[in-house]
Coordinates of C-alpha atoms and ligand atoms in Angstrom, one line a residue:
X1 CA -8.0 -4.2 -212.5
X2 CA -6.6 -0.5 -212.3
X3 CA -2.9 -0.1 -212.9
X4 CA -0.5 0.5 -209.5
X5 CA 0.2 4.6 -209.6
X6 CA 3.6 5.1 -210.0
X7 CA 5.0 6.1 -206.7
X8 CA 8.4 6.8 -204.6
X9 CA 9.7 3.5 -203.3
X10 CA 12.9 4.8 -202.3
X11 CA 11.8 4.2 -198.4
X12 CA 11.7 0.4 -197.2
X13 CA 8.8 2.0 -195.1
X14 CA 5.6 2.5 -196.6
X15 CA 4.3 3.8 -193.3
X16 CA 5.9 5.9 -190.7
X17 CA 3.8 7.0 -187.9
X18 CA 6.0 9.4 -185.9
X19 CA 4.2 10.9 -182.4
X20 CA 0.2 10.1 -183.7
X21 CA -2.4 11.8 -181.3
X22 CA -5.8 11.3 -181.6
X23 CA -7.9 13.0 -178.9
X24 CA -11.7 13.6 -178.4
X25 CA -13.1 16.3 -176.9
X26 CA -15.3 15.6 -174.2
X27 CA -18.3 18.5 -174.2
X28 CA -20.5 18.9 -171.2
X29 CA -23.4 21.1 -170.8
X30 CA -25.8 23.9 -173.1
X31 CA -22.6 25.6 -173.9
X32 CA -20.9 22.5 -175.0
X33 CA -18.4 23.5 -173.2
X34 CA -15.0 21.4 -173.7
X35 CA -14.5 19.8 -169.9
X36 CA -11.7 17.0 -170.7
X37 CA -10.5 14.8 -173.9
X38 CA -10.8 11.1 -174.2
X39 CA -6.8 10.2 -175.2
X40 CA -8.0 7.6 -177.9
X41 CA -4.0 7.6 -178.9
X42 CA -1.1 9.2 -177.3
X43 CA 1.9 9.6 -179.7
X44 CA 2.3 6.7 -181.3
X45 CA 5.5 5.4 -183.3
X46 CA 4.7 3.0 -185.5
X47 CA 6.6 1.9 -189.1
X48 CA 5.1 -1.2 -191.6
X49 CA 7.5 -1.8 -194.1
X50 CA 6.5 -2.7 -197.9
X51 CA 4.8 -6.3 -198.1
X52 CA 4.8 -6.7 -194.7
X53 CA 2.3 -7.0 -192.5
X54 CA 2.2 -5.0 -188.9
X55 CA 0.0 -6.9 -186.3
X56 CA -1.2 -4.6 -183.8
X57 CA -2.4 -5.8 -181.0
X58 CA -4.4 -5.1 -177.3
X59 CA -7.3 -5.4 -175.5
X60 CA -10.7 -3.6 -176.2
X61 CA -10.8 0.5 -175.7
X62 CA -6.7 0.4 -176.1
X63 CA -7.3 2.4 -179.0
X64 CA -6.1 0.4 -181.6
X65 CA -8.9 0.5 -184.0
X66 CA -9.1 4.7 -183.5
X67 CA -5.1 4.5 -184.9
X68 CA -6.2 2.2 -187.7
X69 CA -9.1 4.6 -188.3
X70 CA -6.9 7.9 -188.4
X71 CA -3.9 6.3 -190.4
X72 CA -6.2 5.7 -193.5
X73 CA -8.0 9.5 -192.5
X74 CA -11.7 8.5 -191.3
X75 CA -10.2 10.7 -188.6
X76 CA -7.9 13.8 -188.5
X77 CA -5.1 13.7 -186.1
X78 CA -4.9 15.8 -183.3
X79 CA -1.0 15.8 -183.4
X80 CA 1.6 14.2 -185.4
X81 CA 2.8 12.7 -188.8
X82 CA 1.6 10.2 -190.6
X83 CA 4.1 9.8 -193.8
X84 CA 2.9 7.3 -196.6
X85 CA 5.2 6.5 -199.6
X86 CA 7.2 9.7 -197.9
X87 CA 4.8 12.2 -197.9
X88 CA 3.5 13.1 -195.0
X89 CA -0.3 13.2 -195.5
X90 CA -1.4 14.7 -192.2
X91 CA -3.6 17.3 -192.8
X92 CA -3.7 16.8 -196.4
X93 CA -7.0 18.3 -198.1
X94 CA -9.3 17.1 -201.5
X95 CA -7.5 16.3 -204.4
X96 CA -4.1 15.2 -202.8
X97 CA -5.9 13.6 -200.0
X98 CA -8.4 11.8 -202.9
X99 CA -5.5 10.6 -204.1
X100 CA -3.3 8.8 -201.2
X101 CA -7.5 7.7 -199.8
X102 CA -7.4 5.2 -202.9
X103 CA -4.3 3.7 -201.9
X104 CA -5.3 3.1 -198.4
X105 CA -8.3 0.9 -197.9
X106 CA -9.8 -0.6 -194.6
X107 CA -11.8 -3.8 -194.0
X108 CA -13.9 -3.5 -191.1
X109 CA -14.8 -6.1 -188.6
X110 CA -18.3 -6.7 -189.4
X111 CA -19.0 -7.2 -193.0
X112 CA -22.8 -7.0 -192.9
X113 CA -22.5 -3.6 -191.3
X114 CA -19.7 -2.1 -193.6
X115 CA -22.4 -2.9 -196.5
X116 CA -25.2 -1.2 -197.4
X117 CA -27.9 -4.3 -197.6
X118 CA -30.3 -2.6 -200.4
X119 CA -26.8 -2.2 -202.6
X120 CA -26.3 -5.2 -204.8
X121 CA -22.8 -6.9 -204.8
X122 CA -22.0 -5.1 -208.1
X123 CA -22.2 -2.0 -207.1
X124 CA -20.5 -2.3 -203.6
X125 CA -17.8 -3.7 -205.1
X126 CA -17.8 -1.8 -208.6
X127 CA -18.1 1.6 -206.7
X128 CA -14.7 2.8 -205.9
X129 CA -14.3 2.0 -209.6
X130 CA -16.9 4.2 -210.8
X131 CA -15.7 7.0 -208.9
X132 CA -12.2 6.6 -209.5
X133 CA -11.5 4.9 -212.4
X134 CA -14.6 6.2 -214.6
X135 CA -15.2 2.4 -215.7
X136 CA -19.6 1.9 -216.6
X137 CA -21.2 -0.6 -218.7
X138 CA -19.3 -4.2 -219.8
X139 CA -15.9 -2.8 -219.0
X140 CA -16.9 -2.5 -215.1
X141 CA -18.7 -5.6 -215.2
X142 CA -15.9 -7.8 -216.7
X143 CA -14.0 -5.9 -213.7
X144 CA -16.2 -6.4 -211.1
X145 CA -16.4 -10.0 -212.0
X146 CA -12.6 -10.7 -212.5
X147 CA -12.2 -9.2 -208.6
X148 CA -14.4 -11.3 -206.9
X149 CA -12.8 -14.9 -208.5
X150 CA -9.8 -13.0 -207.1
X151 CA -11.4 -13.4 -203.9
X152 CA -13.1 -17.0 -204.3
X153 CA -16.7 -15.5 -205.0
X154 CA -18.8 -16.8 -207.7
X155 CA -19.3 -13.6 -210.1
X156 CA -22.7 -15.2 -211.3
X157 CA -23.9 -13.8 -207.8
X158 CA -22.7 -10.3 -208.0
X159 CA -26.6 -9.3 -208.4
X160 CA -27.1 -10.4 -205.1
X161 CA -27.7 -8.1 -202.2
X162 CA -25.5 -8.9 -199.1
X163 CA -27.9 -10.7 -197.1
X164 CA -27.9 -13.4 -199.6
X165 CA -24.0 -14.6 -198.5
X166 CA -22.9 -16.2 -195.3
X167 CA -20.6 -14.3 -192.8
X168 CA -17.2 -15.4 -194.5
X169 CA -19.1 -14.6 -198.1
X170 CA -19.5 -11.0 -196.8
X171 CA -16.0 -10.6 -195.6
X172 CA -14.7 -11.9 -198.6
X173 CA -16.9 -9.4 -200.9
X174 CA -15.1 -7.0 -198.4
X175 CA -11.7 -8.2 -199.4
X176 CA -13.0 -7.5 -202.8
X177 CA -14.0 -3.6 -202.6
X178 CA -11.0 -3.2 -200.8
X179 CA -8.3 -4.2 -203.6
X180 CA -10.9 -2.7 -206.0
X181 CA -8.6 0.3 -206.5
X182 CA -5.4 -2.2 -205.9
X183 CA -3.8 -0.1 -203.0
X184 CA -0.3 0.1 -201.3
X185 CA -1.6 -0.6 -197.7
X186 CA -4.6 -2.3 -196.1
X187 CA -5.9 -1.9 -192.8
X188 CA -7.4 -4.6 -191.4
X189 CA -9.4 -3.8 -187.8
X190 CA -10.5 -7.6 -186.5
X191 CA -11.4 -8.8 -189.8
X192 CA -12.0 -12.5 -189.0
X193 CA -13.3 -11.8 -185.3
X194 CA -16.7 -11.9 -186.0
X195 CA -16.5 -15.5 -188.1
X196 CA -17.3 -18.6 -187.1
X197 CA -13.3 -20.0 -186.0
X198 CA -14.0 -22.5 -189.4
X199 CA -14.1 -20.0 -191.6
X200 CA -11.3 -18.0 -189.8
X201 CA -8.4 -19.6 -191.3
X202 CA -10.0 -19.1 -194.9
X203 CA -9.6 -15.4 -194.4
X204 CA -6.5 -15.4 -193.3
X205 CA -5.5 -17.5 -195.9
X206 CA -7.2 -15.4 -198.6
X207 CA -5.3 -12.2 -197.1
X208 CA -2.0 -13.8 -197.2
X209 CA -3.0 -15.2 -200.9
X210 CA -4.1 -11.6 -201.9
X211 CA -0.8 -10.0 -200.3
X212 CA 1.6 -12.2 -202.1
X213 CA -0.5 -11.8 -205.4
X214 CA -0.7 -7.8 -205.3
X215 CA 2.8 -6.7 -202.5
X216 CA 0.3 -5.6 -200.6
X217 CA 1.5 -4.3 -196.7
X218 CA -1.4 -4.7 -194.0
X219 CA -1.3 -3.0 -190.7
X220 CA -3.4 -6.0 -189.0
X221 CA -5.3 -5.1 -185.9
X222 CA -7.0 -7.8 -183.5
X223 CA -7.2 -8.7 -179.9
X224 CA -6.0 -12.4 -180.5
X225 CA -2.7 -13.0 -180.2
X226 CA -3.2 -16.3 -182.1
X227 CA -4.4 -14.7 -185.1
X228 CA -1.8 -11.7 -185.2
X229 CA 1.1 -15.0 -184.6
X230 CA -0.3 -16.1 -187.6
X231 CA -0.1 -13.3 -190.0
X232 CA 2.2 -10.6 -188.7
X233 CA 5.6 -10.4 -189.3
X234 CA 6.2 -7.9 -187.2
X235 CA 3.9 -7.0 -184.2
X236 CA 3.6 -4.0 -182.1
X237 CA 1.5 -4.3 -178.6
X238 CA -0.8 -1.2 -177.3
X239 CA -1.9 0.1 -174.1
X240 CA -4.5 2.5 -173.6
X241 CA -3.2 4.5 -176.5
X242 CA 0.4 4.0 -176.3
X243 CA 2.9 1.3 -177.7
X244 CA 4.5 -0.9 -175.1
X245 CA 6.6 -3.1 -177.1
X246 CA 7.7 -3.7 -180.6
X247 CA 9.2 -6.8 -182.3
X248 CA 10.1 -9.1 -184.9
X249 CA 7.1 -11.9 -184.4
X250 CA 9.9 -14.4 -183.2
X251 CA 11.2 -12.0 -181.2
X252 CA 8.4 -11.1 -179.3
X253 CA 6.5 -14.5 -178.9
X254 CA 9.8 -16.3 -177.8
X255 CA 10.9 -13.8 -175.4
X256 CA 8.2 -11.1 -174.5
X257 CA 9.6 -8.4 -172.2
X258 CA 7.1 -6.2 -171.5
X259 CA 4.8 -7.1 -168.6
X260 CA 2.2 -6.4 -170.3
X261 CA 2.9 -8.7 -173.4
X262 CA 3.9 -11.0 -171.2
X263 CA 0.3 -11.1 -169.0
X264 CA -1.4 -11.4 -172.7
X265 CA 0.6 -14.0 -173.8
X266 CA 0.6 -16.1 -170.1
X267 CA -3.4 -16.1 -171.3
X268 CA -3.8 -17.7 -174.2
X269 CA -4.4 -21.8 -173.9
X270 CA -1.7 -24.3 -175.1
X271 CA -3.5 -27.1 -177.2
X272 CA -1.7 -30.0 -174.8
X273 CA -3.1 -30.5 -171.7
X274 CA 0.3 -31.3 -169.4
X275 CA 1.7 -28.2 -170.7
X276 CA -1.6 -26.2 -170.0
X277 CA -1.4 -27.7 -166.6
X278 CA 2.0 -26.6 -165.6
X279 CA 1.8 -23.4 -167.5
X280 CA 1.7 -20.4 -165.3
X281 CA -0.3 -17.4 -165.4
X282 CA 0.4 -13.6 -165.4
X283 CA -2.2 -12.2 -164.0
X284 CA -3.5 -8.7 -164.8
X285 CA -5.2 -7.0 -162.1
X286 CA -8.1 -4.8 -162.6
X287 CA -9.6 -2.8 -165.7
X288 CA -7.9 -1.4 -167.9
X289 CA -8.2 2.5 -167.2
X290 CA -10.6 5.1 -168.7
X291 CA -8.7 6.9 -171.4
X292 CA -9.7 10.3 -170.3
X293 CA -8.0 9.7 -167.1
X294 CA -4.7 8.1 -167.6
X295 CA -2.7 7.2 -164.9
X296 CA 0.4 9.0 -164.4
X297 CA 4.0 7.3 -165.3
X298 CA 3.9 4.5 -166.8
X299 CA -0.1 3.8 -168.2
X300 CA 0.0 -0.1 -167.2
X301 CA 1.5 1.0 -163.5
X302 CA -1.9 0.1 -162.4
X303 CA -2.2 -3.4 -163.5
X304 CA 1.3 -4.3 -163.8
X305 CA 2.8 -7.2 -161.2
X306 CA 6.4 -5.9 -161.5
X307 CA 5.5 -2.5 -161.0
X308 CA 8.4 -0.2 -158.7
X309 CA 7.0 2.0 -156.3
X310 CA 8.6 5.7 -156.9
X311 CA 9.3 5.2 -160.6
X312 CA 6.3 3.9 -163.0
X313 CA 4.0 5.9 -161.2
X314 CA 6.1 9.4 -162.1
X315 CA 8.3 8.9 -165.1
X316 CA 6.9 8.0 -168.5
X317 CA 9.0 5.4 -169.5
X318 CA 10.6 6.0 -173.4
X319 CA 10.6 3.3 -176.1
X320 CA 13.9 1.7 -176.4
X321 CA 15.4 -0.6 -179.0
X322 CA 16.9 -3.6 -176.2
X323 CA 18.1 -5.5 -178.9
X324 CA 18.4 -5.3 -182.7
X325 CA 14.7 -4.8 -183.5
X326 CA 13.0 -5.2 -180.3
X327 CA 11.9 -2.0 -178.4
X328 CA 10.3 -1.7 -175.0
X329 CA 8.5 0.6 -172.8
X330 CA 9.3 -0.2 -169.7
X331 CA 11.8 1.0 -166.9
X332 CA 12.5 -2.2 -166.1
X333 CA 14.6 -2.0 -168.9
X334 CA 15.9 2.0 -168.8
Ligands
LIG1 FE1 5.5 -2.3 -165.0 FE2 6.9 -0.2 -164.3 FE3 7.5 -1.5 -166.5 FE4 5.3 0.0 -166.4 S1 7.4 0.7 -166.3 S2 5.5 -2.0 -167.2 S3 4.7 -0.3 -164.3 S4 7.6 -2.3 -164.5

């Protein structure tokens, strides 16, 4: 495989997201005239440190996937910094941007859909090589082939076309093209949400397996809090396009304090059944609110039980660090 770049590891960050916007215009009519934007994210702070991994978590449309998306630049921020290794990459155009791209790699949620299907294995897999590293012939092969062992696949079948693997097969060729350039950071949107829950834990395990072999850092996103317990070691919760809390993984599954965190917590099922019958629920009322219309105050003022008439709804409440580690957005806690 292709040697790490040397790079500036002074930072125990490798990502720093400071104040991340990522708005889309909403056009209406011949003109296409701009009438509104949907606020996909809203000034996000987010940091991962090196060879860790950063669960991020929330419901559908919270805009979790667009932040994934616009960290590793399938999208251009509409405001703020994104600094990777300590450069801020924002904005940053061909070559320079060529270069951080192969250091940042995403695997997608649906396998079969991130693959072309008329594209054998070899090439999928073998073409961030090709591009980047200039390998043809026995050299990319032997490459190719020493990648996907990496990744449990037998590289007999890397003449295969996609359609020939299971679910958890595709994945795992996914896995592959992804480390193909061995990167800094991966991020991961729902990788293991469209498997069968069998071959779930394989995933996982083959992500936590890679991350030790190559210090790799993921940013991890996923609606399941299970699955983001089991991986993250730190986790950050969002809300239509904000952050609401952000914690250690003990930290915030032992003592959520965001009502928010709490409601999605207060859902998920406890495998005992006296526990699961005395177990009380937080329950969140209503949708969760169009992103081109965001309520005023605080965004979950809506939904939330413990919301205080005369303050969420007008003041937009500020992260703050309420212990050592653990930051909330909340004025329960201002
Ligand atoms: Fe609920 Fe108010 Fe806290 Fe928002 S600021 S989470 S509405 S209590």
């Amino acid at each position: 495989m292709a040697l790490k770049n040397t790079l500036d590891q002074s930072s125990e960050y490798l990502l720093e997201a400071s104040q991340v916007k990522k708005h889309f215009p909403i056009l209406k009519g011949f003109m296409q005239k701009e009438v509104g934007a949907v606020r996909a994210v809203d000034g996000v702070n987010l940091q991962v440190k090196r060879g860790e991994t950063l669960g991020l978590v929330g419901e559908s449309g919270c805009g979790k996937s667009t932040l994934g998306r616009t960290i590793v630049g399938l999208y251009e921020p509409t405001d703020g910094q994104i600094v990777f290794n300590g450069v801020n990459i924002s904005g940053l155009k061909g070559l320079q941007r060529k270069q951080v791209q192969r250091q940042m790699q995403m695997i997608f949620q649906d396998p079969f859909a991130s693959m072309n299907p008329r594209v054998r294995i070899k090439k999928i897999v073998g073409e961030p090589l090709t591009v980047h590293e200039k390998l043809r012939g026995s050299q990319l092969t032997d490459t190719v082939a020493c990648i996907l062992e990496q990744v449990g696949i037998d590289a007999e079948c890397m003449n295969r076309f996609p359609h020939e693997f299971s679910g958890g097969q595709r994945q795992r060729i996914a896995i592959a093209r992804s480390i193909a350039l061995n990167p800094e950071l991966i991020v991961c949107d729902e990788p293991v949400s469209s498997l069968d829950v069998s071959i779930r834990s394989q995933i996982l395990n083959l992500l936590k397996q890679i991350q030790d072999q190559f210090q790799l850092t993921y940013l991890f996103i996923s609606h399941d809090l299970a699955v983001i317990r089991h991986i993250s070691d730190h986790v950050a919760v969002m809300y239509l396009g904000c952050i609401m809390e952000n914690a250690d993984r003990e930290s915030l599954y032992a003592n959520p304090l965001h009502p928010y965190t709490q409601g999605l917590l207060s859902a998920i099922p406890v495998p005992n059944p006296k526990l699961e019958r005395e177990r009380k629920r937080i329950e969140l009322r209503g949708e969760i609110p169009s992103p081109s219309n965001p309520p005023t105050g605080c965004r979950f003022n809506t939904r939330c039980p413990k919301c205080m008439p005369g303050v969420c709804g007008h003041t937009v409440p500020e992260l703050i660090e309420t212990q050592p580690g653990h930051w909330v957005a909340c004025h329960l806690f201002s």
